[in-house]
GROMACS .gro file of C-alpha atoms in nm:
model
  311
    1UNK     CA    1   0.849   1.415   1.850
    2UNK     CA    2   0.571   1.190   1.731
    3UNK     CA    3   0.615   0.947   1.480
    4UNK     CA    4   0.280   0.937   1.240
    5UNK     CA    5   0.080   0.607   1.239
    6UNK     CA    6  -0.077   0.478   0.939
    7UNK     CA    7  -0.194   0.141   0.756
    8UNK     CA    8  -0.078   0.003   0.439
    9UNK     CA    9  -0.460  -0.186   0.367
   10UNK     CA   10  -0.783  -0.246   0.480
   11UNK     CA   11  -0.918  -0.513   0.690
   12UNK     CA   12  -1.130  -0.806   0.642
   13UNK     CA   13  -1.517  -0.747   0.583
   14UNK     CA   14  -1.636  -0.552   0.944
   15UNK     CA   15  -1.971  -0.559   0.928
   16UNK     CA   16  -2.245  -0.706   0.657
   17UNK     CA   17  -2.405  -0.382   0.607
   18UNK     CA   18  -2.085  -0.165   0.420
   19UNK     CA   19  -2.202   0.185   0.579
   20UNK     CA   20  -2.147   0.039   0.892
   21UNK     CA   21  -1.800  -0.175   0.811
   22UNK     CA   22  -1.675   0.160   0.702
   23UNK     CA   23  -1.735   0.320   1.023
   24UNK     CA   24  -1.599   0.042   1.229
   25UNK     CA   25  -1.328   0.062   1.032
   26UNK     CA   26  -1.267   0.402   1.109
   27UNK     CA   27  -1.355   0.404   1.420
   28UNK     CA   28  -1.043   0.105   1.492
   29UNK     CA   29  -0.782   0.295   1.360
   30UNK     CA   30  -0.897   0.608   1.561
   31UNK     CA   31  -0.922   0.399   1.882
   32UNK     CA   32  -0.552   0.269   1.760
   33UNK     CA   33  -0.423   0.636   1.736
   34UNK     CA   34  -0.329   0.637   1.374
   35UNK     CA   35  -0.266   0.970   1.192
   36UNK     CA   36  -0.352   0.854   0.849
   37UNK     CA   37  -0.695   0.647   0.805
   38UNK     CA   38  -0.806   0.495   0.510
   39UNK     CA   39  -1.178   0.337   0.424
   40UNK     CA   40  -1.034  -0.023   0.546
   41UNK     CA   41  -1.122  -0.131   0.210
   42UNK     CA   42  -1.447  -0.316   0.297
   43UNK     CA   43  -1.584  -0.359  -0.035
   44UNK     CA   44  -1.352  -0.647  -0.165
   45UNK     CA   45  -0.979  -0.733  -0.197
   46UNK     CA   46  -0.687  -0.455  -0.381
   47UNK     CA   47  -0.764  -0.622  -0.690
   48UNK     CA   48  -1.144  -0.656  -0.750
   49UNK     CA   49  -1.211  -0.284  -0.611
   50UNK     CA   50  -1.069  -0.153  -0.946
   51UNK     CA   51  -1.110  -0.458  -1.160
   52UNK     CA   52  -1.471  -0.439  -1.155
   53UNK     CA   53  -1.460  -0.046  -1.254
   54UNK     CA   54  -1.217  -0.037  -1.525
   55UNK     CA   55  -1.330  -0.085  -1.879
   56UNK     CA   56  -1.182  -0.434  -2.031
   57UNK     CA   57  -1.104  -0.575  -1.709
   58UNK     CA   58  -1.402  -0.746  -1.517
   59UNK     CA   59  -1.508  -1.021  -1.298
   60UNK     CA   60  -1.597  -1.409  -1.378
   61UNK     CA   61  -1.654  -1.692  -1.095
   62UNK     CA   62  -1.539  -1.450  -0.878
   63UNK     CA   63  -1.215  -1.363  -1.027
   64UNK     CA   64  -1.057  -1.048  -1.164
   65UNK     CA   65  -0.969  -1.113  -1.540
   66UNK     CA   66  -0.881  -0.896  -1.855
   67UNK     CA   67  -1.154  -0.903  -2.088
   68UNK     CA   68  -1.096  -0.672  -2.374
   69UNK     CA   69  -0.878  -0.369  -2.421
   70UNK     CA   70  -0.793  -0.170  -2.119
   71UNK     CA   71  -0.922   0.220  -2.094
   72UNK     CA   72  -0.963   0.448  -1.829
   73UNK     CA   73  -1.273   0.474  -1.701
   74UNK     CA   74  -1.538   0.720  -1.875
   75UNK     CA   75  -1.641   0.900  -1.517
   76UNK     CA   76  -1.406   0.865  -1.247
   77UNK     CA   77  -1.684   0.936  -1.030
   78UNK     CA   78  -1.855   0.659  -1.057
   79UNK     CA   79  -1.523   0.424  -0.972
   80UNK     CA   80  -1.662   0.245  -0.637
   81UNK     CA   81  -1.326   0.369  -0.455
   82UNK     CA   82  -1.367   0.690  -0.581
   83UNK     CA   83  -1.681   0.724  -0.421
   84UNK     CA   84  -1.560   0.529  -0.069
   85UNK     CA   85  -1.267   0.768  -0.049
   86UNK     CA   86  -1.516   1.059  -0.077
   87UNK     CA   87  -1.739   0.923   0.173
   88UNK     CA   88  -1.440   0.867   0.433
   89UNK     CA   89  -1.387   1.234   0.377
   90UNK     CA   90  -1.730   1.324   0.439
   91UNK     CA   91  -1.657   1.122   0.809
   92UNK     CA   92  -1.345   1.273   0.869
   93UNK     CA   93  -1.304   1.620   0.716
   94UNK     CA   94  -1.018   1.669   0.955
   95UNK     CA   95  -0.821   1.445   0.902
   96UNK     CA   96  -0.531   1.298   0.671
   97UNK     CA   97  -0.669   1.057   0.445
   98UNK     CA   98  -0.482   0.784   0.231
   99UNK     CA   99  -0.668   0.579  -0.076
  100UNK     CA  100  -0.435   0.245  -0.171
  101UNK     CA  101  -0.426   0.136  -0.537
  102UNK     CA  102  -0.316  -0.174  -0.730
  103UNK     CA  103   0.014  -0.108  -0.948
  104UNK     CA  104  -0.027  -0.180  -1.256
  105UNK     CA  105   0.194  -0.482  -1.310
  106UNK     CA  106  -0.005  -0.646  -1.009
  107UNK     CA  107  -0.352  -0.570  -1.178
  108UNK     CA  108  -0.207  -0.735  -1.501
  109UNK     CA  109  -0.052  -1.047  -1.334
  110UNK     CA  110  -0.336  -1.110  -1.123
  111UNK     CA  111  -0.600  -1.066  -1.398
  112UNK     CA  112  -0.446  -1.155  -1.670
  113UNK     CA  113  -0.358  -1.490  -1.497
  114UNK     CA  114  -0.699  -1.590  -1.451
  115UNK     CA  115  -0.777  -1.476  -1.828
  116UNK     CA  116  -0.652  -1.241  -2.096
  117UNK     CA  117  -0.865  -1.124  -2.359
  118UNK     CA  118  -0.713  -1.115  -2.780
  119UNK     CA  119  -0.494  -0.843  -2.828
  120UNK     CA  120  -0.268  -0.890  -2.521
  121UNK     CA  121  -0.006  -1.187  -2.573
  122UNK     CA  122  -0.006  -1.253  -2.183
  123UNK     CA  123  -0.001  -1.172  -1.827
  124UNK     CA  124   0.321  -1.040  -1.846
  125UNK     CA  125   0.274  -0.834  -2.164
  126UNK     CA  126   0.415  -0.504  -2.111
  127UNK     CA  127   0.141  -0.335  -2.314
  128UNK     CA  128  -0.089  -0.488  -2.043
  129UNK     CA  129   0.062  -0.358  -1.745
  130UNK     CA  130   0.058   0.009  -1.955
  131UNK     CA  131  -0.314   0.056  -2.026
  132UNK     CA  132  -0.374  -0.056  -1.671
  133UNK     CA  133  -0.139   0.213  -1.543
  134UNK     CA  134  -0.306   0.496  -1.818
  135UNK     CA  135  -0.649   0.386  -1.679
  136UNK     CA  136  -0.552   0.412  -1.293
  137UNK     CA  137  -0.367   0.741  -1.399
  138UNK     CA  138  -0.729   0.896  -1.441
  139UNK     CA  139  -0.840   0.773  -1.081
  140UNK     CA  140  -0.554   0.883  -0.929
  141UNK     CA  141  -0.514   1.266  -1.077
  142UNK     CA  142  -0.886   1.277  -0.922
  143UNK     CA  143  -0.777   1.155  -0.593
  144UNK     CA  144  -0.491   1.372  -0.580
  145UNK     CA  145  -0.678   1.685  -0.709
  146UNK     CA  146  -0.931   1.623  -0.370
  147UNK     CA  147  -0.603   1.603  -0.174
  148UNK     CA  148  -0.599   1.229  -0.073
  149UNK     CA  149  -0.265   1.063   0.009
  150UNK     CA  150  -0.214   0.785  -0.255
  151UNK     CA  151  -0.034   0.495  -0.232
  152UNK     CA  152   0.055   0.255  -0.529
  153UNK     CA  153   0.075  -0.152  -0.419
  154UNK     CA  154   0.331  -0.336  -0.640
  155UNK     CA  155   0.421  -0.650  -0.445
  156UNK     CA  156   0.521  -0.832  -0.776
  157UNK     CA  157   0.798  -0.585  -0.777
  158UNK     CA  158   1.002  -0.779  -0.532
  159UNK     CA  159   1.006  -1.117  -0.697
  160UNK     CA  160   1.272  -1.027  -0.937
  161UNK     CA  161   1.160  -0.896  -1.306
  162UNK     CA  162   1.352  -0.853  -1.595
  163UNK     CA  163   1.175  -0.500  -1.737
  164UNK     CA  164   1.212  -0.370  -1.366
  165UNK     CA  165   1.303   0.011  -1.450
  166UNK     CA  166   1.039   0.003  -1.711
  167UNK     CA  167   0.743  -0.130  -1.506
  168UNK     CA  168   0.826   0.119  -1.223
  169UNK     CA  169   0.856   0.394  -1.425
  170UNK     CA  170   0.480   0.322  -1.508
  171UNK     CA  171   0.416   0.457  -1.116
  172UNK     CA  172   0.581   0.798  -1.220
  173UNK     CA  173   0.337   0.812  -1.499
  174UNK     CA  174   0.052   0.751  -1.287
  175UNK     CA  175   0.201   1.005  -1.026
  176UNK     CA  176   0.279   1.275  -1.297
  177UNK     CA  177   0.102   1.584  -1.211
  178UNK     CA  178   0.054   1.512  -0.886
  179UNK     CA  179   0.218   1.639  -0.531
  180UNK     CA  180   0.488   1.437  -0.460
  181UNK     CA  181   0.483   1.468  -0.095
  182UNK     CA  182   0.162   1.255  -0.101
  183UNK     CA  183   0.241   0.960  -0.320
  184UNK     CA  184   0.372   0.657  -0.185
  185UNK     CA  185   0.473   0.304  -0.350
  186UNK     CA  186   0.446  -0.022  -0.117
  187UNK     CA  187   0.654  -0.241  -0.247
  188UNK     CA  188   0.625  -0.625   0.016
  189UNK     CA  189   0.841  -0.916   0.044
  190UNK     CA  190   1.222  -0.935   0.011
  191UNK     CA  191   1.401  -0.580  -0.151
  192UNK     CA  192   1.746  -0.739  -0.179
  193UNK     CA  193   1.668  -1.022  -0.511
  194UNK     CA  194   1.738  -0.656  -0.748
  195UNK     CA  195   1.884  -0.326  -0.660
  196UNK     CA  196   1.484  -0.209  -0.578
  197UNK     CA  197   1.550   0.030  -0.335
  198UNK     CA  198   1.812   0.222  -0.562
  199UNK     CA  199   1.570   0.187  -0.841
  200UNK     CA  200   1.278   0.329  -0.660
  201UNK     CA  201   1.472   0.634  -0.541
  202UNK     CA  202   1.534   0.702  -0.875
  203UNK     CA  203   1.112   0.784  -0.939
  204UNK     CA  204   1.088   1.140  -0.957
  205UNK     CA  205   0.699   1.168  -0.865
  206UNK     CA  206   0.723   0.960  -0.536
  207UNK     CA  207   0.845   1.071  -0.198
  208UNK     CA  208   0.795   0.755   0.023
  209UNK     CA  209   0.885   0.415   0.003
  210UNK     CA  210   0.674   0.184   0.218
  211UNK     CA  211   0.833  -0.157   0.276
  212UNK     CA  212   0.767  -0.467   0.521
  213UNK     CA  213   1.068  -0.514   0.784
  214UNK     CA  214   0.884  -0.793   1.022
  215UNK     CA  215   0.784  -1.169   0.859
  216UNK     CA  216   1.057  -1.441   0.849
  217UNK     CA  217   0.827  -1.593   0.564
  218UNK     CA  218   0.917  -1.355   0.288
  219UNK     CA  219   1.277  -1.291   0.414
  220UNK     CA  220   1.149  -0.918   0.487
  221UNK     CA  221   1.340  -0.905   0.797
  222UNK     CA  222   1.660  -0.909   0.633
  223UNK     CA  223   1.527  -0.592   0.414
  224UNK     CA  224   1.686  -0.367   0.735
  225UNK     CA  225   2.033  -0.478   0.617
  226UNK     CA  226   1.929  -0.293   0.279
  227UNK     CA  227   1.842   0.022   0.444
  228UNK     CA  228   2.162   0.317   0.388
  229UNK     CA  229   2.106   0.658   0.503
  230UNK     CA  230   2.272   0.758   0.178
  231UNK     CA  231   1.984   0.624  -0.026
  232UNK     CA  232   1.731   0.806   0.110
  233UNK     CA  233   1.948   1.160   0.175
  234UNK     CA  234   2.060   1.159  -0.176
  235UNK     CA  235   1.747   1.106  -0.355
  236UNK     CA  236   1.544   1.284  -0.103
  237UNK     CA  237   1.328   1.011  -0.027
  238UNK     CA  238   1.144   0.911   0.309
  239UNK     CA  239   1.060   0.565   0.438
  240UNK     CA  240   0.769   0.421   0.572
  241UNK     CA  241   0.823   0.170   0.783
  242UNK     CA  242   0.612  -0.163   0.835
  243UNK     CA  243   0.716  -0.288   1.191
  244UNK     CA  244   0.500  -0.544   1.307
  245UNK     CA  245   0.419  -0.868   1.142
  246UNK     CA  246   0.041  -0.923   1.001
  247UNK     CA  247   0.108  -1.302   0.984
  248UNK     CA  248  -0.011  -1.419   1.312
  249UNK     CA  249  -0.248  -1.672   1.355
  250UNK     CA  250  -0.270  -1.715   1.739
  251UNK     CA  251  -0.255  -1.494   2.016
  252UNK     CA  252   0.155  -1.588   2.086
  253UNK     CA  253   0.243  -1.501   1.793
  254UNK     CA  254   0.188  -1.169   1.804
  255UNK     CA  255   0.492  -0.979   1.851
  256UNK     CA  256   0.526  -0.734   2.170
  257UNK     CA  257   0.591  -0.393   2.226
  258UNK     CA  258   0.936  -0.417   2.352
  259UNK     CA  259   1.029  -0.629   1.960
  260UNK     CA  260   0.795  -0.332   1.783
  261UNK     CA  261   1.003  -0.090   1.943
  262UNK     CA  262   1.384  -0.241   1.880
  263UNK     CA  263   1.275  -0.288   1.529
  264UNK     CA  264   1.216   0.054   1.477
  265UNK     CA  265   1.519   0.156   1.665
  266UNK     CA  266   1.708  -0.022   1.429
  267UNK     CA  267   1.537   0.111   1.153
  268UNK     CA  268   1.608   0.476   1.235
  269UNK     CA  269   1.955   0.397   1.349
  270UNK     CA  270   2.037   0.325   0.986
  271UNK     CA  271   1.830   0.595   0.748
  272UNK     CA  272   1.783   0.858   1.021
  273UNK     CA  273   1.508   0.970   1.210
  274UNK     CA  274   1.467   1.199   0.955
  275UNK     CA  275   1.423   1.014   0.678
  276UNK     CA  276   1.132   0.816   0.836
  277UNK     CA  277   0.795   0.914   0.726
  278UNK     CA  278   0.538   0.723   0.943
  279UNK     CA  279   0.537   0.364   1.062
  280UNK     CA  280   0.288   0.095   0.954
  281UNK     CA  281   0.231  -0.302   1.046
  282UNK     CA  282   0.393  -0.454   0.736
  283UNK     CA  283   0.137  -0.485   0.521
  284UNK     CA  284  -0.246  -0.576   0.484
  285UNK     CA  285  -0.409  -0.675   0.744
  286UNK     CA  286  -0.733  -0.862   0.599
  287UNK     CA  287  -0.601  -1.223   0.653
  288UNK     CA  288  -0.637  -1.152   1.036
  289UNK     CA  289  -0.878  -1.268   1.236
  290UNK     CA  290  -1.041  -0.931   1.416
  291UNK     CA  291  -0.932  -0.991   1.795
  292UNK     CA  292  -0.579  -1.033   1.652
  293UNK     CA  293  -0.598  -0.725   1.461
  294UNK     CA  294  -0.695  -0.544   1.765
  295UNK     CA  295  -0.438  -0.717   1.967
  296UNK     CA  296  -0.183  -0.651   1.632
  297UNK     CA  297  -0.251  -0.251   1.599
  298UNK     CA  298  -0.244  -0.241   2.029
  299UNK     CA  299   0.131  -0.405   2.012
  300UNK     CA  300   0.209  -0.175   1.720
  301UNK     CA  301   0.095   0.181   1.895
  302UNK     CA  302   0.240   0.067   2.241
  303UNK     CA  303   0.607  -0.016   2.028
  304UNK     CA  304   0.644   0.295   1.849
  305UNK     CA  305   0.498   0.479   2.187
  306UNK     CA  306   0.822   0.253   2.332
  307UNK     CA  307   1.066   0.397   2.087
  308UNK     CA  308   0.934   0.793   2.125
  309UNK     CA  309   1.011   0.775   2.465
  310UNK     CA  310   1.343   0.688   2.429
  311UNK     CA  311   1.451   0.955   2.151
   0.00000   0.00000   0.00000
């Protein structure tokens, strides 16, 4: 049996010219084996790729920011990740293909931090977080409709929020119409300050759950206590699985096959081999210098490799 490979985000910039850093971008997670690519998002960070392309939010010094009432955009077509997930499929007709967009909560913390226009009372606004989500709603239905795997970032989500079953029931809204069995949510950082992982598996238009299982930092490693077969068997759910740390800075810290491998062995041992979807590193790799992402993805396809063998 093999287990499918994919990323959760892009990389850092891989070349100046961004015809080429889409190719090399490509071209590493073929040479890495993976069974679902993305465009490596070369253009910019999650943020500023749809902050620059949906009406009322915007960029200033450099910064996403809201600046006026939130709509969806008039012509999805002309949304700069729209058009980059269209060219990857142009490369790779083939192939499964997975687009990553910022939750809505996310966008509105992160721009509405840096400013917030009149008519929102702040960042954490509720009304905010909503347009966002009716505005992504449009890019996503397209996405979906050209049969893209999609898969919603919400790392705020695991910090502890008091409208929690609200805000993620804005992800079901964005996913409604949609086929389940291609939307995702990754949700980073410790699942254990609310009951998250109950509360996802409650979202009706989301089949996988993609969570980080590897950094000390962030306490993620103790999210593998969290995992119950019963969660994911009742609701139906699958799990993707990031299991190997993107936070190293030198060459020893990257972790080695053999830890890759135990990881995910512990991992399956509690949900089930069947209610594993794919297997990821734990999240974005664009704070990694590129030898180390090489040397990263290597360690991660040699691990899970590891773990096949055994099963």
């Amino acid at each position: 049996m093999r287990i499918r490979r994919a990323l959760v985000g892009g990389f850092p910039r891989l070349d100046e010219d961004i015809d080429k850093a889409i190719e090399a971008s490509i071209q590493l997670q073929l040479r890495h084996g993976l069974d679902i690519l993305s465009d490596g998002d070369q253009r910019g960070d999650m943020i500023s790729y749809y902050s620059r392309d949906i009406p009322g939010l915007g960029m200033e010094g450099g910064f996403s920011i809201v600046s006026g009432k939130v709509r969806p955009p008039a012509d999805v077509m002309e949304v700069q990740k729209v058009k980059d997930a269209l060219m990857l499929r142009n490369k790779c007709p083939d192939m499964k293909l997975k687009v990553s967009v910022s939750g809505p909560t996310t966008m509105a913390l992160v721009c509405g931090s840096r400013k917030i226009a009149d008519g929102y009372n702040s960042y954490v606004d509720f009304s905010l977080a909503a347009d966002i989500a009716a505005a992504l709603k449009e890019i996503v239905a397209f996405l979906a409709r050209m049969g893209f795997f999609i898969q919603i970032d919400e790392p705020f989500l695991s910090q502890g929020i008091r409208d929690l079953r609200e805000r993620l029931r804005l992800i079901d809204d964005i996913f409604e119409g949609c086929e389940s069995s291609r939307c995702s949510v990754h949700i980073c950082g410790f699942l254990g300050r609310q009951p998250l992982l109950q509360e996802l598996s409650r979202l009706e238009n989301v089949s996988t759950l993609s969570h980080a299982f590897s950094i000390d930092r962030d306490r993620e490693k103790d999210n593998i206590a969290l995992l119950h077969r019963k969660i994911f068997e009742d609701s139906g759910k699958k799990l993707a699985a990031g299991i190997i740390s993107v936070s190293a800075r030198t060459l020893k810290d990257i972790e080695h096959p053999e830890t890759v491998a135990k990881r995910l062995e512990t991992i399956v041992d509690r949900i089930g081999i069947d209610n594993l979807a794919y297997v990821t590193p734990d999240c974005y790799l664009r704070g990694m210098d590129r030898e180390l992402i090489e040397l990263t993805l290597t360690s991660f396809t040699k691990g899970t490799d590891l773990f096949e063998k055994k099963m």
